[in-house]
XYZ file of C-alpha atoms in Angstrom:
424
model
C -16.425 -14.368 24.072
C -14.362 -11.496 24.774
C -13.688 -9.792 21.757
C -10.583 -7.874 23.011
C -9.121 -10.563 25.187
C -9.136 -13.336 22.559
C -8.010 -14.062 19.054
C -10.684 -14.096 16.424
C -10.103 -17.286 15.025
C -12.243 -16.744 11.900
C -9.902 -14.282 11.177
C -7.155 -16.551 10.085
C -9.536 -19.243 8.583
C -11.076 -16.622 6.425
C -7.925 -15.167 5.123
C -6.549 -18.836 4.491
C -9.885 -19.551 2.596
C -9.701 -16.259 0.505
C -6.322 -17.149 -0.703
C -6.645 -20.874 -1.166
C -9.951 -20.234 -3.062
C -8.331 -17.836 -4.961
C -11.034 -15.060 -4.604
C -10.002 -11.987 -6.869
C -6.351 -13.374 -6.652
C -5.778 -17.079 -7.569
C -2.435 -18.312 -6.042
C -1.059 -19.487 -2.804
C 0.487 -17.601 0.471
C 3.299 -19.437 1.816
C 5.149 -19.394 5.189
C 8.899 -19.646 4.977
C 11.250 -20.883 7.693
C 14.337 -19.247 6.647
C 14.986 -16.046 5.059
C 18.468 -15.353 4.101
C 19.847 -12.001 2.959
C 21.744 -13.199 -0.136
C 18.985 -15.496 -2.001
C 15.411 -16.441 -1.971
C 14.499 -19.396 0.307
C 11.953 -21.911 -0.769
C 8.566 -22.001 0.903
C 8.177 -24.508 3.682
C 4.645 -24.752 4.368
C 1.521 -23.726 2.751
C -1.292 -21.653 4.244
C -4.605 -22.525 3.184
C -3.108 -24.483 0.286
C -6.251 -26.279 -0.449
C -5.055 -29.704 0.939
C -8.554 -30.131 2.698
C -7.345 -29.588 6.231
C -7.322 -25.981 6.254
C -3.775 -25.749 7.581
C -2.452 -22.919 9.511
C 0.988 -21.249 10.300
C 3.534 -23.800 12.222
C 5.139 -22.595 15.271
C 8.856 -21.525 15.216
C 8.567 -20.161 11.713
C 8.773 -17.161 10.007
C 5.944 -15.440 7.744
C 6.835 -14.790 4.108
C 4.258 -13.999 1.759
C 4.746 -15.470 -1.845
C 2.254 -15.974 -4.716
C 2.568 -17.545 -7.970
C 0.198 -15.795 -10.394
C -1.554 -18.154 -12.566
C -1.468 -15.536 -15.247
C 2.362 -15.883 -15.496
C 2.095 -19.548 -15.486
C -0.334 -20.135 -18.094
C 0.439 -20.105 -21.607
C -0.782 -17.056 -23.565
C -3.981 -17.659 -25.248
C -4.825 -17.304 -28.855
C -4.772 -14.427 -31.128
C -2.477 -11.552 -31.702
C -1.493 -9.095 -28.678
C -0.599 -5.603 -29.031
C 3.346 -5.179 -29.320
C 5.341 -3.681 -26.475
C 6.925 -0.218 -27.761
C 10.354 -1.457 -26.604
C 9.996 -4.955 -28.237
C 11.176 -5.988 -31.743
C 8.665 -7.591 -34.021
C 7.910 -11.279 -33.143
C 6.774 -13.050 -30.020
C 10.100 -15.125 -30.106
C 12.228 -11.634 -29.453
C 9.878 -10.425 -26.551
C 11.749 -10.425 -23.090
C 9.915 -11.342 -20.143
C 9.300 -7.873 -19.271
C 7.756 -7.311 -22.760
C 5.783 -10.273 -22.528
C 4.290 -9.290 -19.390
C 3.656 -5.642 -20.381
C 1.905 -7.437 -23.460
C -0.471 -9.215 -20.903
C -1.212 -5.715 -19.221
C -1.956 -4.243 -22.594
C -4.265 -7.103 -23.619
C -6.286 -6.498 -20.908
C -6.607 -2.705 -20.921
C -7.515 -2.738 -24.653
C -10.572 -4.596 -24.001
C -13.945 -2.891 -24.113
C -14.548 -3.769 -20.582
C -11.346 -4.678 -18.504
C -11.582 -8.005 -16.601
C -10.990 -6.586 -13.206
C -10.253 -10.021 -11.689
C -7.815 -10.633 -14.051
C -6.243 -7.227 -13.870
C -5.740 -7.655 -9.911
C -4.104 -11.065 -10.489
C -1.704 -9.748 -12.961
C -1.156 -6.716 -10.913
C -0.277 -8.599 -7.838
C 3.209 -9.257 -9.214
C 3.911 -5.307 -10.052
C 2.828 -3.049 -12.864
C 4.761 -1.504 -15.295
C 5.498 2.154 -14.373
C 3.921 3.688 -17.500
C 0.771 1.778 -17.115
C 0.531 2.245 -13.351
C -1.675 5.509 -13.332
C -4.481 3.563 -15.430
C -4.254 0.510 -13.506
C -4.387 2.069 -10.124
C -7.411 4.181 -11.081
C -9.115 1.012 -12.252
C -8.015 -1.291 -9.313
C -9.511 1.414 -7.084
C -12.751 1.424 -8.822
C -12.191 5.602 -9.548
C -12.263 4.294 -13.564
C -14.947 2.263 -14.709
C -13.715 -0.752 -16.498
C -16.151 0.060 -19.436
C -14.079 2.047 -21.838
C -17.156 4.023 -23.061
C -18.035 5.019 -19.792
C -14.678 6.069 -18.629
C -14.206 9.724 -20.087
C -17.710 10.763 -18.808
C -17.425 9.183 -15.251
C -13.910 10.612 -14.436
C -14.624 14.207 -15.717
C -17.678 14.344 -13.621
C -15.747 13.053 -10.384
C -13.064 15.782 -11.052
C -15.670 18.555 -11.737
C -17.416 17.247 -8.070
C -13.916 17.360 -6.458
C -13.261 20.963 -7.699
C -16.625 22.217 -6.979
C -15.887 21.323 -3.349
C -12.860 24.013 -3.355
C -14.964 27.096 -3.325
C -17.488 25.442 -0.979
C -15.070 24.251 1.773
C -11.669 25.566 1.125
C -11.586 28.848 -0.394
C -13.625 30.696 2.507
C -12.756 33.012 5.091
C -11.550 31.545 8.352
C -14.483 33.122 10.095
C -17.039 30.806 8.309
C -15.160 27.720 9.816
C -15.481 26.121 13.285
C -13.225 26.258 15.788
C -12.567 22.678 15.255
C -12.312 23.017 11.256
C -9.762 25.980 12.034
C -7.739 23.538 14.508
C -7.874 20.690 11.605
C -6.469 23.050 8.935
C -3.700 24.341 11.390
C -2.680 20.742 12.003
C -2.678 19.848 8.295
C -0.392 23.160 7.577
C 1.864 21.697 10.398
C 2.299 18.427 9.101
C 2.741 18.978 5.532
C 6.180 20.323 5.476
C 7.166 17.112 7.341
C 5.667 14.841 4.800
C 8.065 12.653 2.868
C 10.981 15.072 3.485
C 13.357 13.222 1.197
C 11.389 13.865 -1.919
C 11.740 17.117 -3.392
C 8.547 17.664 -5.464
C 6.552 17.145 -2.482
C 8.072 20.248 -0.983
C 7.379 22.419 -3.883
C 4.816 25.236 -3.128
C 2.599 23.922 -5.893
C 2.620 20.217 -4.245
C 2.209 21.556 -1.041
C -0.994 23.632 -1.525
C -2.303 20.696 -3.591
C -1.908 18.694 -0.419
C -3.629 20.869 1.719
C -6.448 21.432 -0.102
C -7.322 17.807 -0.740
C -6.540 16.704 2.812
C -8.678 19.485 4.311
C -11.700 18.705 1.885
C -11.289 14.842 2.623
C -11.531 15.698 6.452
C -14.408 17.879 6.221
C -16.399 15.254 3.919
C -15.653 12.548 6.254
C -16.494 13.703 9.865
C -16.365 10.209 11.374
C -12.364 10.224 11.285
C -11.551 13.833 10.330
C -7.897 14.787 9.658
C -5.436 12.021 11.425
C -1.674 12.414 11.258
C -0.249 9.774 9.023
C -3.074 10.243 6.053
C -0.714 12.902 4.784
C 1.637 10.451 3.847
C -1.119 7.887 2.030
C -1.505 10.645 -0.551
C 1.955 11.208 -1.912
C 2.189 7.815 -3.826
C -0.670 8.780 -5.690
C 0.768 12.086 -6.311
C 3.863 10.562 -7.850
C 2.160 8.190 -9.988
C -0.142 10.911 -11.502
C 2.435 13.281 -11.960
C 4.566 10.424 -13.907
C 1.951 10.373 -16.318
C 2.784 13.802 -17.621
C 6.409 14.385 -16.386
C 7.969 11.064 -16.937
C 9.827 8.430 -14.438
C 12.577 10.883 -13.328
C 11.098 12.375 -9.938
C 14.125 14.736 -9.510
C 13.265 16.678 -12.783
C 9.354 17.172 -11.724
C 7.923 20.652 -11.242
C 4.373 20.822 -11.138
C 4.535 24.622 -12.074
C 5.552 23.775 -15.473
C 2.192 21.850 -16.024
C -0.681 23.624 -17.511
C -3.356 24.502 -14.800
C -5.831 22.033 -16.036
C -3.670 19.278 -15.712
C -2.413 20.082 -12.049
C -6.300 19.908 -11.315
C -6.785 16.943 -12.884
C -3.956 15.363 -10.702
C -5.322 16.793 -7.601
C -8.842 15.647 -8.283
C -7.430 12.030 -8.890
C -5.118 11.754 -5.854
C -8.357 12.974 -3.917
C -10.782 10.291 -5.190
C -8.108 7.473 -5.148
C -6.921 8.350 -1.501
C -10.839 8.283 -0.317
C -11.246 4.941 -2.113
C -8.232 3.626 -0.554
C -9.361 5.000 3.010
C -12.781 3.454 2.660
C -11.135 0.031 2.967
C -9.390 1.179 6.236
C -11.412 3.938 7.593
C -11.808 2.559 11.060
C -8.147 2.892 11.170
C -8.914 6.582 11.638
C -11.974 6.888 13.213
C -12.179 7.784 17.178
C -9.675 5.597 19.132
C -8.559 4.099 15.792
C -10.361 0.384 16.530
C -9.120 -0.844 13.282
C -5.363 -0.543 14.159
C -6.305 -1.897 17.522
C -7.775 -4.961 16.072
C -4.894 -5.394 13.288
C -2.297 -4.984 15.996
C -3.952 -7.816 18.174
C -4.478 -10.006 15.136
C -0.532 -9.450 14.338
C 0.246 -10.302 17.845
C -1.593 -13.618 17.653
C -0.191 -14.404 14.158
C 3.347 -13.961 15.646
C 2.437 -16.096 18.637
C 1.508 -18.902 16.249
C 4.553 -18.540 13.942
C 7.285 -18.060 16.356
C 6.070 -18.412 20.100
C 9.630 -18.113 21.138
C 9.851 -14.359 19.840
C 6.451 -13.917 21.325
C 7.361 -15.103 24.700
C 10.586 -12.842 24.441
C 8.428 -9.722 23.854
C 6.083 -10.662 26.672
C 9.329 -11.053 28.878
C 10.685 -7.692 28.225
C 7.205 -6.051 28.430
C 7.435 -5.155 24.585
C 4.036 -4.115 23.365
C 3.082 -4.847 20.060
C 1.416 -1.476 19.662
C 4.761 0.267 20.516
C 6.238 -0.423 17.114
C 3.237 -1.831 15.019
C 0.916 1.215 15.341
C 2.859 3.556 12.939
C 2.913 0.338 10.477
C -0.827 0.102 10.353
C -1.306 3.774 10.553
C 0.724 4.693 7.441
C 0.769 1.334 5.797
C 4.446 0.844 6.241
C 5.042 3.974 4.232
C 7.571 5.445 6.840
C 9.407 2.013 6.784
C 9.838 1.943 2.928
C 12.383 3.667 0.902
C 9.823 6.007 -1.342
C 11.342 4.397 -4.633
C 9.834 1.122 -3.371
C 6.421 2.201 -2.309
C 4.952 2.086 -5.799
C 5.862 -1.857 -6.256
C 4.274 -2.281 -2.627
C 1.275 -0.367 -3.359
C 0.702 -2.373 -6.420
C 0.145 -5.388 -4.356
C -1.951 -3.412 -1.724
C -4.373 -2.057 -4.398
C -4.519 -5.654 -6.074
C -5.644 -7.306 -2.949
C -8.900 -5.017 -3.023
C -11.337 -5.785 0.106
C -8.814 -8.343 1.255
C -6.140 -5.658 1.702
C -6.603 -5.081 5.488
C -6.008 -8.689 6.298
C -3.097 -9.016 3.861
C -1.422 -5.978 5.578
C -1.418 -8.048 8.891
C 0.447 -10.752 7.240
C 2.990 -8.302 5.746
C 3.769 -6.705 9.204
C 4.100 -10.200 10.637
C 6.834 -10.953 7.926
C 8.185 -7.470 8.460
C 8.429 -8.015 12.055
C 9.753 -11.563 12.148
C 12.412 -11.021 9.589
C 14.773 -9.706 12.332
C 13.617 -12.106 15.216
C 16.814 -13.960 15.724
C 18.507 -10.730 16.777
C 15.726 -9.622 18.980
C 15.698 -12.571 20.982
C 19.120 -11.651 22.233
C 18.021 -8.166 23.418
C 16.171 -6.567 26.368
C 13.722 -4.034 26.242
C 15.524 -1.004 25.615
C 17.604 -2.418 22.794
C 14.506 -4.036 21.054
C 12.649 -0.823 21.014
C 15.803 0.880 19.381
C 16.232 -1.909 17.185
C 13.053 -1.872 15.271
C 13.458 1.374 13.771
C 17.147 0.977 12.967
C 16.355 -1.979 10.923
C 13.258 -0.784 9.327
C 15.012 0.479 6.056
C 17.177 -2.752 5.721
C 14.142 -5.107 6.297
C 12.204 -2.887 3.965
C 14.576 -3.345 1.156
C 14.321 -7.202 1.880
C 10.639 -7.160 1.772
C 10.368 -4.989 -1.149
C 12.659 -6.881 -3.381
C 12.074 -10.401 -2.237
C 8.698 -10.820 -0.643
C 6.904 -8.606 -3.097
C 8.889 -9.558 -6.235
C 7.367 -13.005 -6.212
C 10.247 -13.949 -8.531
C 9.382 -10.992 -10.908
C 12.143 -8.306 -10.743
C 11.020 -6.429 -13.799
C 9.120 -3.356 -12.020
C 11.504 -3.352 -8.930
C 13.670 0.065 -8.433
C 17.299 -0.407 -9.281
C 17.841 0.830 -5.610
C 15.978 -2.274 -4.275
C 17.604 -4.719 -6.484
C 20.905 -3.694 -5.912
C 20.442 -3.852 -1.932
C 20.896 -0.117 -1.557
C 18.514 1.236 1.127
C 18.663 4.972 0.809
C 16.569 7.370 3.218
C 13.138 6.973 3.922
C 13.156 10.703 4.857
C 10.685 10.331 7.787
């Protein structure tokens, strides 16, 4: 069988099996046939719902990913739970937000955190104040055992900072021509990274970005630095800075933080970015085969869900790679307002090893959200429409698809339907 010319049927069955059996994340992935802008629609067909026939997405349906977390539906277990700082005494007075916070706290206070339970709970959103710890745990940077945690993280931080004098703080004459070219490209890309977010463009932030991107590229010669990886560092920077500077991003100034705190943030960003990229490294190796495969699977998924839309794309010679390459390269970061990225990444990181497959379904939903309009357009208008609608659709997906009925940890701008600028 020609692997490039035909759809890998095992892909869809495998993803259905993962979701239906609840590996890591018990729940249901559903396909919705209608997505109205002013209300959440009821799911119309189960994908791998465990009915015994391994159902597949129906034709002429738009894909929407929804998951009902069993942690949300199960009653709380026995025993007292730690109280949320914002809640009054007594379980009867807890708001849904407080109850969810308590579930996270109960998990995080275990001597050894149950990572499967944490992934399941994190899929529907993580409280902002707990996000730094949860992300470190979900990525495997921080061990689940409390007794080992401090020593392991300290060792990883030292390992990163030992790389700075070895690889970065050296004279240019000690670098190869390729390394010099890579450093120049990083220096060119950094000022263009998330241009709408002020803290990223502080001199200290830019220096941090340049160092960790260059060191990552040197230590990963199979891919080296690829444009787009610079964007992937910024959510980690924002989350780990918020641990020390609060949630008001407009007031952040890294220069006000002690030097050792800045060093910890930089090391944590480096390792968490590395661990995320380990899951999708073939997106960035020579010829980027991971993106090629993901785009092919996206095309086949769209064909099965909405054959009319697929045929229209073919008739207009619209190649999926023309718009989907950036989506897979930057994990939709350039399409989503920065205030909504954290919520999106809660689910990304909760997916664990299934994240690359999940991303394909997200992109299918992203694309098919405006298929009705695109079916009326010709090639040139379709090419223009994709980027024009990206921000509007991103708000819908961030609020509707990723909320899964839980709006507690969605930024107000998304909840109110305000798009804002993506700054890309």
